[in-house]
mmCIF file of C-alpha atoms in Angstrom:
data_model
loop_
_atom_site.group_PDB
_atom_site.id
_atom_site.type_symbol
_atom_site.label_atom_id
_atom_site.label_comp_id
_atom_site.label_asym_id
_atom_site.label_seq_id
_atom_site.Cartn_x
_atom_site.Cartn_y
_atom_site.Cartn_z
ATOM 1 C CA UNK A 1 4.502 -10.523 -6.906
ATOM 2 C CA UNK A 2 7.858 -12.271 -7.947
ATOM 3 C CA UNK A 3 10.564 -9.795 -6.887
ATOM 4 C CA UNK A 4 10.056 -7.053 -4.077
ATOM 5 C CA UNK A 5 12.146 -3.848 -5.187
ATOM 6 C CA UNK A 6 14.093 -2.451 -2.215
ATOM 7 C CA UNK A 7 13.502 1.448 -1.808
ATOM 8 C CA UNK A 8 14.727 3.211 1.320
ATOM 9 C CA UNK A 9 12.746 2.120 4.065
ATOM 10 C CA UNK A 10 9.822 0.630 1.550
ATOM 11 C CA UNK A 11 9.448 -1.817 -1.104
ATOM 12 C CA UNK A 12 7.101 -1.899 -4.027
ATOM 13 C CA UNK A 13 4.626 -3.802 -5.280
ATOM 14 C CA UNK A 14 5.703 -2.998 -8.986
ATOM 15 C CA UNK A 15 8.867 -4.090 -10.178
ATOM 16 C CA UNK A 16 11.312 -4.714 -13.286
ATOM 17 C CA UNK A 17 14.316 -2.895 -15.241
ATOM 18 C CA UNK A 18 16.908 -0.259 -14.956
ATOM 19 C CA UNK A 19 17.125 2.892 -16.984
ATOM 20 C CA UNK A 20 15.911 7.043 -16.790
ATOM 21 C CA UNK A 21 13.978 9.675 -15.674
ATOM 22 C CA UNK A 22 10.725 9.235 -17.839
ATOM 23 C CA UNK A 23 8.413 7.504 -19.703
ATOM 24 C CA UNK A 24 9.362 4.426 -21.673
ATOM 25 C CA UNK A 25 9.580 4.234 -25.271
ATOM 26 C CA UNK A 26 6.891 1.877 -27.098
ATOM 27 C CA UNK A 27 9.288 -0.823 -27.561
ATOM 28 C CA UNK A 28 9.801 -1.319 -23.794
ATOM 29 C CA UNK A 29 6.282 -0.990 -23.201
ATOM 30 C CA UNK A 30 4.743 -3.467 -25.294
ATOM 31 C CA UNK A 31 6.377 -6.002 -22.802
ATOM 32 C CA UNK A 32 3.144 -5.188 -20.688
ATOM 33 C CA UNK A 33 0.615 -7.924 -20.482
ATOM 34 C CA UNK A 34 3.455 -10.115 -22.242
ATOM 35 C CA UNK A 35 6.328 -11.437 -20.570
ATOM 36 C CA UNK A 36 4.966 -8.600 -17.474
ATOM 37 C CA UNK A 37 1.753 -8.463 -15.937
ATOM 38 C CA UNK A 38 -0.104 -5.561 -17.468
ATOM 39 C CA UNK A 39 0.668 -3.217 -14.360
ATOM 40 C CA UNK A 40 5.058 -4.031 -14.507
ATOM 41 C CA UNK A 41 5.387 -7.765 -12.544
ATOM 42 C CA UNK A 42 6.946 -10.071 -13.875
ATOM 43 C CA UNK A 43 4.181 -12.493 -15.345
ATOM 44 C CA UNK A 44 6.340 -16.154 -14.625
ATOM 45 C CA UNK A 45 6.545 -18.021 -11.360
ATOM 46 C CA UNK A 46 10.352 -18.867 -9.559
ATOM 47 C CA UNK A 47 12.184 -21.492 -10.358
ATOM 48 C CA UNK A 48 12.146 -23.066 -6.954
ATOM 49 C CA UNK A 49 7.846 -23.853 -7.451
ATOM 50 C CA UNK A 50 7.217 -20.993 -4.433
ATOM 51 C CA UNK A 51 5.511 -18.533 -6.625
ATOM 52 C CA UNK A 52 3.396 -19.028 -8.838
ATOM 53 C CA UNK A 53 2.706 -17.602 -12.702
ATOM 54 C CA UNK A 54 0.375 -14.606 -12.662
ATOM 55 C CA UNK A 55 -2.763 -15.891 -14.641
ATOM 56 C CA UNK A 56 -5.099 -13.266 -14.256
ATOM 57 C CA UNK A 57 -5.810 -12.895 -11.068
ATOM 58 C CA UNK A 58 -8.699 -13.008 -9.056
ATOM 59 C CA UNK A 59 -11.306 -11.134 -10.796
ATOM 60 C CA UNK A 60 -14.924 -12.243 -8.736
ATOM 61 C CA UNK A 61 -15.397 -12.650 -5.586
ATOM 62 C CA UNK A 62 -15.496 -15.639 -3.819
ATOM 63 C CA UNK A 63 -18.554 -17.908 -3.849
ATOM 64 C CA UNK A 64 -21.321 -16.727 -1.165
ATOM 65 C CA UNK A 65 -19.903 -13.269 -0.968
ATOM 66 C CA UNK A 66 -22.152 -10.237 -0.275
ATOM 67 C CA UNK A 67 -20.892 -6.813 -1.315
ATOM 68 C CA UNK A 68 -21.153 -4.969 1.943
ATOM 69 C CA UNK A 69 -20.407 -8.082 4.358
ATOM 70 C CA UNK A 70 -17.625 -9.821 5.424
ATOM 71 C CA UNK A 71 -15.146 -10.674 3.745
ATOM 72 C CA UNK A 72 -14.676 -14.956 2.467
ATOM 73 C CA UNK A 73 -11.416 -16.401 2.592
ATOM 74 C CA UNK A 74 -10.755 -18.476 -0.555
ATOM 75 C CA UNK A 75 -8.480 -20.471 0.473
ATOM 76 C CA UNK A 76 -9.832 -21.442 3.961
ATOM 77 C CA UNK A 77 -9.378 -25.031 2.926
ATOM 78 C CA UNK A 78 -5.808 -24.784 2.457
ATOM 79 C CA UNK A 79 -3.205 -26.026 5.548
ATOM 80 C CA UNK A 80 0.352 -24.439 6.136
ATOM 81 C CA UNK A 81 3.011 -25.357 4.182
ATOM 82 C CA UNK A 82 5.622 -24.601 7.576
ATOM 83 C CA UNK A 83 5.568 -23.228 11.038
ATOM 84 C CA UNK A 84 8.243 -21.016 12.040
ATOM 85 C CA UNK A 85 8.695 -21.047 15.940
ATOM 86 C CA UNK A 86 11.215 -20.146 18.290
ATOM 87 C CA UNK A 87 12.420 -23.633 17.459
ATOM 88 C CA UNK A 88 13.630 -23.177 13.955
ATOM 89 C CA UNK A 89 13.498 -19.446 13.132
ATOM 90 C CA UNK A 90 17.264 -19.067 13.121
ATOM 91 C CA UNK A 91 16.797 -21.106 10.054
ATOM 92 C CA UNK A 92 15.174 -18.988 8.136
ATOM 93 C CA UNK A 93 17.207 -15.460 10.143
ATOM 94 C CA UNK A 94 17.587 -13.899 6.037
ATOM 95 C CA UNK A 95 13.823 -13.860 5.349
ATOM 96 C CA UNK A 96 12.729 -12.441 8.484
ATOM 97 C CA UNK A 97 13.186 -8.765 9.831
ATOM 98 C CA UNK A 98 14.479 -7.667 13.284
ATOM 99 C CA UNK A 99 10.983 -6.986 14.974
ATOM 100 C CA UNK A 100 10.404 -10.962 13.686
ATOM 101 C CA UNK A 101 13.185 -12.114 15.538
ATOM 102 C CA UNK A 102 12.663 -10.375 18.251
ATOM 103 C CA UNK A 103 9.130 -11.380 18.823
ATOM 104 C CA UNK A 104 10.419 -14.974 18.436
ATOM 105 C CA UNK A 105 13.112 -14.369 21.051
ATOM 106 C CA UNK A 106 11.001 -12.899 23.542
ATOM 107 C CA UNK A 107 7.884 -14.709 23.613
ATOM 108 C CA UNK A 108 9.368 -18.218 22.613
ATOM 109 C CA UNK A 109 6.166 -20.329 23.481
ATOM 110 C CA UNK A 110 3.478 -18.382 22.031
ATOM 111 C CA UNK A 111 4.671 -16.182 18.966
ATOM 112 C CA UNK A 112 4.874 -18.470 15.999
ATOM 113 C CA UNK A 113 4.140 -17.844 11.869
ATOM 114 C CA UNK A 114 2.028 -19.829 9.400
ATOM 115 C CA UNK A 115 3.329 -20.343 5.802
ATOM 116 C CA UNK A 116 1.397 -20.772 3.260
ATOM 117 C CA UNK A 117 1.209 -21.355 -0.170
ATOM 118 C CA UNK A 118 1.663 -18.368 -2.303
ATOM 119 C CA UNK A 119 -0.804 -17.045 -4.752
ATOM 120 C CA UNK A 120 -0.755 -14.167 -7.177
ATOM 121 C CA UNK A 121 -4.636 -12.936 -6.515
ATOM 122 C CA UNK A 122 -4.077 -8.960 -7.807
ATOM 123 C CA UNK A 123 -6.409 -8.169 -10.358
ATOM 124 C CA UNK A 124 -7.704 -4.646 -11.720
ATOM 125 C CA UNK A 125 -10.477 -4.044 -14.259
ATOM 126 C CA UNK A 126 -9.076 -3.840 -18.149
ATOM 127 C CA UNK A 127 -8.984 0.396 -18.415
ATOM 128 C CA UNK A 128 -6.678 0.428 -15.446
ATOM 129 C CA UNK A 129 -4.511 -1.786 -17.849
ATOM 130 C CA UNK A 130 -5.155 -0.252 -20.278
ATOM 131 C CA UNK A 131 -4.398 3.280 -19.144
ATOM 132 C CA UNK A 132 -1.257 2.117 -17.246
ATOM 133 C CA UNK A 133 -0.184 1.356 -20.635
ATOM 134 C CA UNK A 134 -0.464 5.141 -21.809
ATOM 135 C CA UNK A 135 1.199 5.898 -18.920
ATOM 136 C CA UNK A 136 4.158 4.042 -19.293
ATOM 137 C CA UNK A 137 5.077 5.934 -21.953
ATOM 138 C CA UNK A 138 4.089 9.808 -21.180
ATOM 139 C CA UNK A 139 4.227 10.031 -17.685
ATOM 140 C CA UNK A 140 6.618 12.385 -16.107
ATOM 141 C CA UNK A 141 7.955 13.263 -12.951
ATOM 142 C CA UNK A 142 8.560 16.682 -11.872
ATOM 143 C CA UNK A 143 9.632 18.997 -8.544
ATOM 144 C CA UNK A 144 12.347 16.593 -8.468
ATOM 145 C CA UNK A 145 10.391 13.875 -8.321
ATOM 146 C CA UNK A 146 7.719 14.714 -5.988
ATOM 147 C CA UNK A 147 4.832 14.907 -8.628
ATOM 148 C CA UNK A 148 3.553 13.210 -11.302
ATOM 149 C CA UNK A 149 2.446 14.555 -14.918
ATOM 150 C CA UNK A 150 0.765 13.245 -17.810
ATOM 151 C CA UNK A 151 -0.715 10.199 -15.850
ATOM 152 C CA UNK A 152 -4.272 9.169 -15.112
ATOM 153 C CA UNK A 153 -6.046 6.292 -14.299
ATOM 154 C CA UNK A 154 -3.803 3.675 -14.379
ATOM 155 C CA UNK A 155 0.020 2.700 -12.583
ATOM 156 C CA UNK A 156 2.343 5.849 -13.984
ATOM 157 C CA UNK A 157 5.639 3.979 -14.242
ATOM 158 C CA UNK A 158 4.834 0.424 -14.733
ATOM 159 C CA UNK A 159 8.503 -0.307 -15.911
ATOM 160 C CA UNK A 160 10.060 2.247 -13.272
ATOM 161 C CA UNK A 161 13.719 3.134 -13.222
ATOM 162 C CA UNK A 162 14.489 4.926 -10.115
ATOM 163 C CA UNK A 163 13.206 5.432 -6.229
ATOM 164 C CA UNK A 164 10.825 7.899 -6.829
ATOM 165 C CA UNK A 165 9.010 6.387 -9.668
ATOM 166 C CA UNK A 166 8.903 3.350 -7.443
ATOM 167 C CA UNK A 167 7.137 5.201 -4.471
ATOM 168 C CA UNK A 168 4.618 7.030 -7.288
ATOM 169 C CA UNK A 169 3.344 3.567 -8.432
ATOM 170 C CA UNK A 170 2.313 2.633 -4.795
ATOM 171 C CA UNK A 171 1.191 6.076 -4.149
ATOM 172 C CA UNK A 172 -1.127 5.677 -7.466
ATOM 173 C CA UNK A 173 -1.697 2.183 -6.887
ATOM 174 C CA UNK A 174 -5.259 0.662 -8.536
ATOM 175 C CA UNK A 175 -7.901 0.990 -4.697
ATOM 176 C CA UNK A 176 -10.737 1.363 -6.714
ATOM 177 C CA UNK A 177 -12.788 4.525 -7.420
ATOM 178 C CA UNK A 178 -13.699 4.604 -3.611
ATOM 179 C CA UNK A 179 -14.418 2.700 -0.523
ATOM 180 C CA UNK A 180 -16.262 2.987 2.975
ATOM 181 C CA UNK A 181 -14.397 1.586 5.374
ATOM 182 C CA UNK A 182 -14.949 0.904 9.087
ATOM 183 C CA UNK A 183 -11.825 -0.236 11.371
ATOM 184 C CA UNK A 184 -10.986 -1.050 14.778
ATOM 185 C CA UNK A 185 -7.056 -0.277 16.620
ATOM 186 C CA UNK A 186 -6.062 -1.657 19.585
ATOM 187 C CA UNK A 187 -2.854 -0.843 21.395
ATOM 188 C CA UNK A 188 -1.210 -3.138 23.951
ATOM 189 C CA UNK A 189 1.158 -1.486 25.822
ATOM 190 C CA UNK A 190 4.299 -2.893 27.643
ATOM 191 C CA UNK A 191 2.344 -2.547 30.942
ATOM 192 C CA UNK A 192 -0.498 -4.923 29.776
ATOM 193 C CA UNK A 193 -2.728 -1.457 29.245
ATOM 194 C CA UNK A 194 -4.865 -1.119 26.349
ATOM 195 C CA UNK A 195 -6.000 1.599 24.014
ATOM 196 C CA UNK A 196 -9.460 1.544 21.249
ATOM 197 C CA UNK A 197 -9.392 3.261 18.210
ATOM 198 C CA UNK A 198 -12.408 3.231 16.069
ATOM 199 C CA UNK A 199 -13.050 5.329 12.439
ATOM 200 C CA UNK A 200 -15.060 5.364 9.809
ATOM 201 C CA UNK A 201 -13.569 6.351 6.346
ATOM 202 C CA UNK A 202 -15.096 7.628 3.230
ATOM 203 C CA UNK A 203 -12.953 7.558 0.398
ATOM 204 C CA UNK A 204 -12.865 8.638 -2.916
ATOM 205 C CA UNK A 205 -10.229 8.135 -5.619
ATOM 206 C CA UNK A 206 -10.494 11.210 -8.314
ATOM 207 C CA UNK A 207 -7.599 9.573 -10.241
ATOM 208 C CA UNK A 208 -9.267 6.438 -10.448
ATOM 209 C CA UNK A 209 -12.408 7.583 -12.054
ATOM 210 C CA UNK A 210 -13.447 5.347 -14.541
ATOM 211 C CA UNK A 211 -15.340 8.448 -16.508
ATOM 212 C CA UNK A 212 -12.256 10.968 -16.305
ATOM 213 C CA UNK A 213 -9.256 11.182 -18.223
ATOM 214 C CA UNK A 214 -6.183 12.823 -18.165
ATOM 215 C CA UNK A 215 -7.545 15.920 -19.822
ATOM 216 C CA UNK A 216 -10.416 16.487 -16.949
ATOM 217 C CA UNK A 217 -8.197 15.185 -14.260
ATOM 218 C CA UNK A 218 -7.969 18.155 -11.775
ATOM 219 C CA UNK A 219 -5.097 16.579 -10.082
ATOM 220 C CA UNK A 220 -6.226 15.387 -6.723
ATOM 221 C CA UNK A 221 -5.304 11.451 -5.659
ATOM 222 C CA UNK A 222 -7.536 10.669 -2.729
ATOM 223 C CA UNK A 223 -10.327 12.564 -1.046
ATOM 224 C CA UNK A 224 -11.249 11.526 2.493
ATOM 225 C CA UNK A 225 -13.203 11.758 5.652
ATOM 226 C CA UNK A 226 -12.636 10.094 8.676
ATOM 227 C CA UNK A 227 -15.251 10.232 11.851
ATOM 228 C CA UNK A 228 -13.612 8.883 14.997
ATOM 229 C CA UNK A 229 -15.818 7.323 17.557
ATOM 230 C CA UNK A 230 -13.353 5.395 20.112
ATOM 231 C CA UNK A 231 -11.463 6.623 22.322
ATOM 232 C CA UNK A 232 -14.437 7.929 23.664
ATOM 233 C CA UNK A 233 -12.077 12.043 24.052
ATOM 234 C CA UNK A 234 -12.378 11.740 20.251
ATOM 235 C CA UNK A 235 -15.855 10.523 19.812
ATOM 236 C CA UNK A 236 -17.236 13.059 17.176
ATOM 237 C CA UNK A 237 -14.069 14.694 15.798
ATOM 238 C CA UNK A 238 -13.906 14.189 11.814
ATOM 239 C CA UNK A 239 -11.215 14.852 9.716
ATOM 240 C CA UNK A 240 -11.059 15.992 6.225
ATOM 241 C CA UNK A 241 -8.082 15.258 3.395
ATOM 242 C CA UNK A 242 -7.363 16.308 -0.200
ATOM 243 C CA UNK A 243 -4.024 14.400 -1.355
ATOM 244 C CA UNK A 244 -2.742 15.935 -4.547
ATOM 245 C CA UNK A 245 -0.705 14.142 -7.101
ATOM 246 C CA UNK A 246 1.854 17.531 -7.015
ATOM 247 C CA UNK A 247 2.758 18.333 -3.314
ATOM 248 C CA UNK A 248 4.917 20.730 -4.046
ATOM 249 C CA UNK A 249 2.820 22.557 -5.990
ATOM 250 C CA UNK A 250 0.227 21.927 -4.039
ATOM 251 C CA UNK A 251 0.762 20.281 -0.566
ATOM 252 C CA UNK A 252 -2.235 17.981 1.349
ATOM 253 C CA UNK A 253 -4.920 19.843 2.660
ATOM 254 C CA UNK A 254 -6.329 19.210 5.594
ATOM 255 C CA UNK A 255 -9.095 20.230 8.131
ATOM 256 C CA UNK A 256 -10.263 18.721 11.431
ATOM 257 C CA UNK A 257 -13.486 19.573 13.208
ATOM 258 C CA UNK A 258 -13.160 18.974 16.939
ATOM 259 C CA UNK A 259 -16.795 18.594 18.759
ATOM 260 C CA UNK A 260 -15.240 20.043 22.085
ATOM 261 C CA UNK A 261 -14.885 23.362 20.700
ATOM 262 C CA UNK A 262 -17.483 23.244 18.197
ATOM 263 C CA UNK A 263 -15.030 24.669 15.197
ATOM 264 C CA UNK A 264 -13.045 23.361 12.091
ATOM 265 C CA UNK A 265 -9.904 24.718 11.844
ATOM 266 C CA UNK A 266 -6.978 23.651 9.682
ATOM 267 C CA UNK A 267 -4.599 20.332 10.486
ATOM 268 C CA UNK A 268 -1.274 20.906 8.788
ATOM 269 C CA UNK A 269 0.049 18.271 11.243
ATOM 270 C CA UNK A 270 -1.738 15.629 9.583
ATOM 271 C CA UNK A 271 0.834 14.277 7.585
ATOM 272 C CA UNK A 272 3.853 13.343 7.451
ATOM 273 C CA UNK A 273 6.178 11.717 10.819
ATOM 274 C CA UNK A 274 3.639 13.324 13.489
ATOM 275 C CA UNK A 275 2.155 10.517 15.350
ATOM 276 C CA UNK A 276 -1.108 9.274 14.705
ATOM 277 C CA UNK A 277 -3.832 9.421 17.363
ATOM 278 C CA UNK A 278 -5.769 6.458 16.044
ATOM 279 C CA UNK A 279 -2.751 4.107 17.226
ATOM 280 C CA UNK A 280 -1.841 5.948 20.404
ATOM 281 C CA UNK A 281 0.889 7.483 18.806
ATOM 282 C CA UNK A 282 2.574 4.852 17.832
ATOM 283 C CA UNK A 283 2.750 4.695 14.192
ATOM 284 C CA UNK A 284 3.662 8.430 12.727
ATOM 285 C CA UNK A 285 0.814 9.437 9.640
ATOM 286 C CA UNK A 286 3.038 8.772 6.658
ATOM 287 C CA UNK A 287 3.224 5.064 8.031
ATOM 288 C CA UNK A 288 -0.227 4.445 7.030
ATOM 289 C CA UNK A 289 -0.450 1.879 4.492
ATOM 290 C CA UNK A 290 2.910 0.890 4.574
ATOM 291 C CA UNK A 291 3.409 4.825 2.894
ATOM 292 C CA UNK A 292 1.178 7.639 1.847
ATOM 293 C CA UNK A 293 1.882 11.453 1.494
ATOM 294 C CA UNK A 294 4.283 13.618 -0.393
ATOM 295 C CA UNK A 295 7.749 11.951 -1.071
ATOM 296 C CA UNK A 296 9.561 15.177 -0.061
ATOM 297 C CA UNK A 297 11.662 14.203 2.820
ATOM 298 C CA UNK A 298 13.225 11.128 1.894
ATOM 299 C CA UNK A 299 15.988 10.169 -0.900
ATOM 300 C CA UNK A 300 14.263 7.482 -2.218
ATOM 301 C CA UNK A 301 16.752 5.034 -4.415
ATOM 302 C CA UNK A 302 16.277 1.774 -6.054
ATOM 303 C CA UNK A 303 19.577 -0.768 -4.376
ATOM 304 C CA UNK A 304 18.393 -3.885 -5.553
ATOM 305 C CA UNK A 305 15.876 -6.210 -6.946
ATOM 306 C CA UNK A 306 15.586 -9.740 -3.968
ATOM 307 C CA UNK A 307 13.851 -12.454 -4.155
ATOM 308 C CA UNK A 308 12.345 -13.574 -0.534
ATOM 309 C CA UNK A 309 12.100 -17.603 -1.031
ATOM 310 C CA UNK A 310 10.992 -20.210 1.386
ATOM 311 C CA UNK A 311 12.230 -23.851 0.862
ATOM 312 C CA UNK A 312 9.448 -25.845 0.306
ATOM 313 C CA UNK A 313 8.316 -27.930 3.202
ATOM 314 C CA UNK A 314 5.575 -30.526 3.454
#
């Protein structure tokens, strides 16, 4: 995207003006899928040539793809623009955040990063647009911002104008209407030891549903079960979520089945800053995918709209 919003402790993928509480009144809106992407960004590239003008996005898959298989680069042709090394990384000290530095400062011959050239891929199918437009202009947040009315289908605040709106569109962010999904963790820890992870997800997306609307929508954002199968303690416990759109109304449910005592039993922990077994503890639950979960415990504010730009190096 062209500008990153800063939130308290996130940023978002959708971006633009100031303003209030709501939704947006038809003349603000009709600058989606104008001089804005349909979903909020802003449509033009930078003036320094870094990033490009959204054009559509990528809307097929790469040539030779398989659904099911791996995944094709696209760009596997292209070279990096720059290296950043323990050499020059000073140079660049504003676009780069403390862990960054660090990694460059303490392993000065082997941690380096690859630059390349930007590209504006994002693409969702033309009812998500087209219901993120109906959104702009009804949805509503309530419980003080910690859930979402009158939206469906689509990005609820695609011109937002404070923190929590913010947080909702990445929340509700387009995923699909589901997804399988098989991953791998590893853990390195400062003693050289290592820890596996392995899950399998199954996802679905109720809010995404192509066939729903807003007036069968029973209010639920994700449902999911995981099946852990590494480390081998865990092999066999599955877990079960329902995220609602309203946690205060209704907070995340969750259950957890654990093969050692043969018995389900409720997993209120499951959320939230309690650590996360699949990465040894080292990432808390509401750090998954960069944020997930009710918005309850933070203040979330907009501070400013900034630009991350790399010269241009050949």
């Amino acid at each position: 995207m062209n500008r990153s919003v800063i939130v308290i402790a996130l940023s978002s993928l959708l971006l633009c003006v100031a303003g209030a509480r709501a939704g947006v009144s038809d003349r603000e809106a009709v600058r989606l899928g104008k001089d804005l992407t349909p979903v909020g960004a802003e449509r033009a590239g930078n003036s320094e040539g870094t990033i490009p003008e959204w054009t559509g996005g990528m809307t097929s898959p790469p040539a030779g793809y398989q659904p099911g298989g791996t995944r094709i680069d696209p760009f596997a042709d292209e070279k990096p623009r720059f290296i950043i090394d323990a050499n020059n990384y000073a140079q660049y000290a504003d676009k780069l955040s403390t862990g960054q530095k660090a990694l460059f400062a303490n392993y000065p011959d082997t941690f380096r990063m690859l630059v390349y050239q930007t590209h504006r891929t994002a693409a969702a199918p033309s009812w998500v647009y087209a219901r993120t437009r109906e959104n702009a202009t009804r949805a509503e947040l309530v419980a003080g911002g910690n859930g979402v009315v009158n939206a469906y289908g689509g990005y609820p605040f695609p011109l937002p104008k404070n923190g929590h709106q913010v947080i909702w569109n990445h929340t509700l962010r387009w995923l699909g209407e589901g997804a399988t999904k098989h991953f791998r963790t590893l853990t390195v820890f400062n003693d050289g030891t290592k820890n596996l992870g392995e899950t399998t997800l199954l996802e679905t997306y109720p809010y995404y549903d192509a066939e729903g609307s807003l007036g069968t929508f029973k209010g639920d954002i994700l449902h999911l079960m995981g099946v852990y199968s590494e480390p081998v303690r865990r092999k066999g416990e599955v877990i079960l979520v329902r995220e609602p759109v309203n946690a205060t109304a209704s907070p995340r449910q969750t259950w957890q089945y654990l093969p050692g005592q043969r018995r389900v039993r409720r997993a209120p922990t499951i959320a939230y800053d309690f650590p996360s077994l699949a990465f040894s503890g080292q990432i808390t639950f509401d750090d998954t995918f960069m944020y997930n979960g009710a918005p309850d415990r933070y203040d979330w504010q907009l501070v400013e709209e900034k630009r991350a730009v790399y010269p241009i190096q050949q």
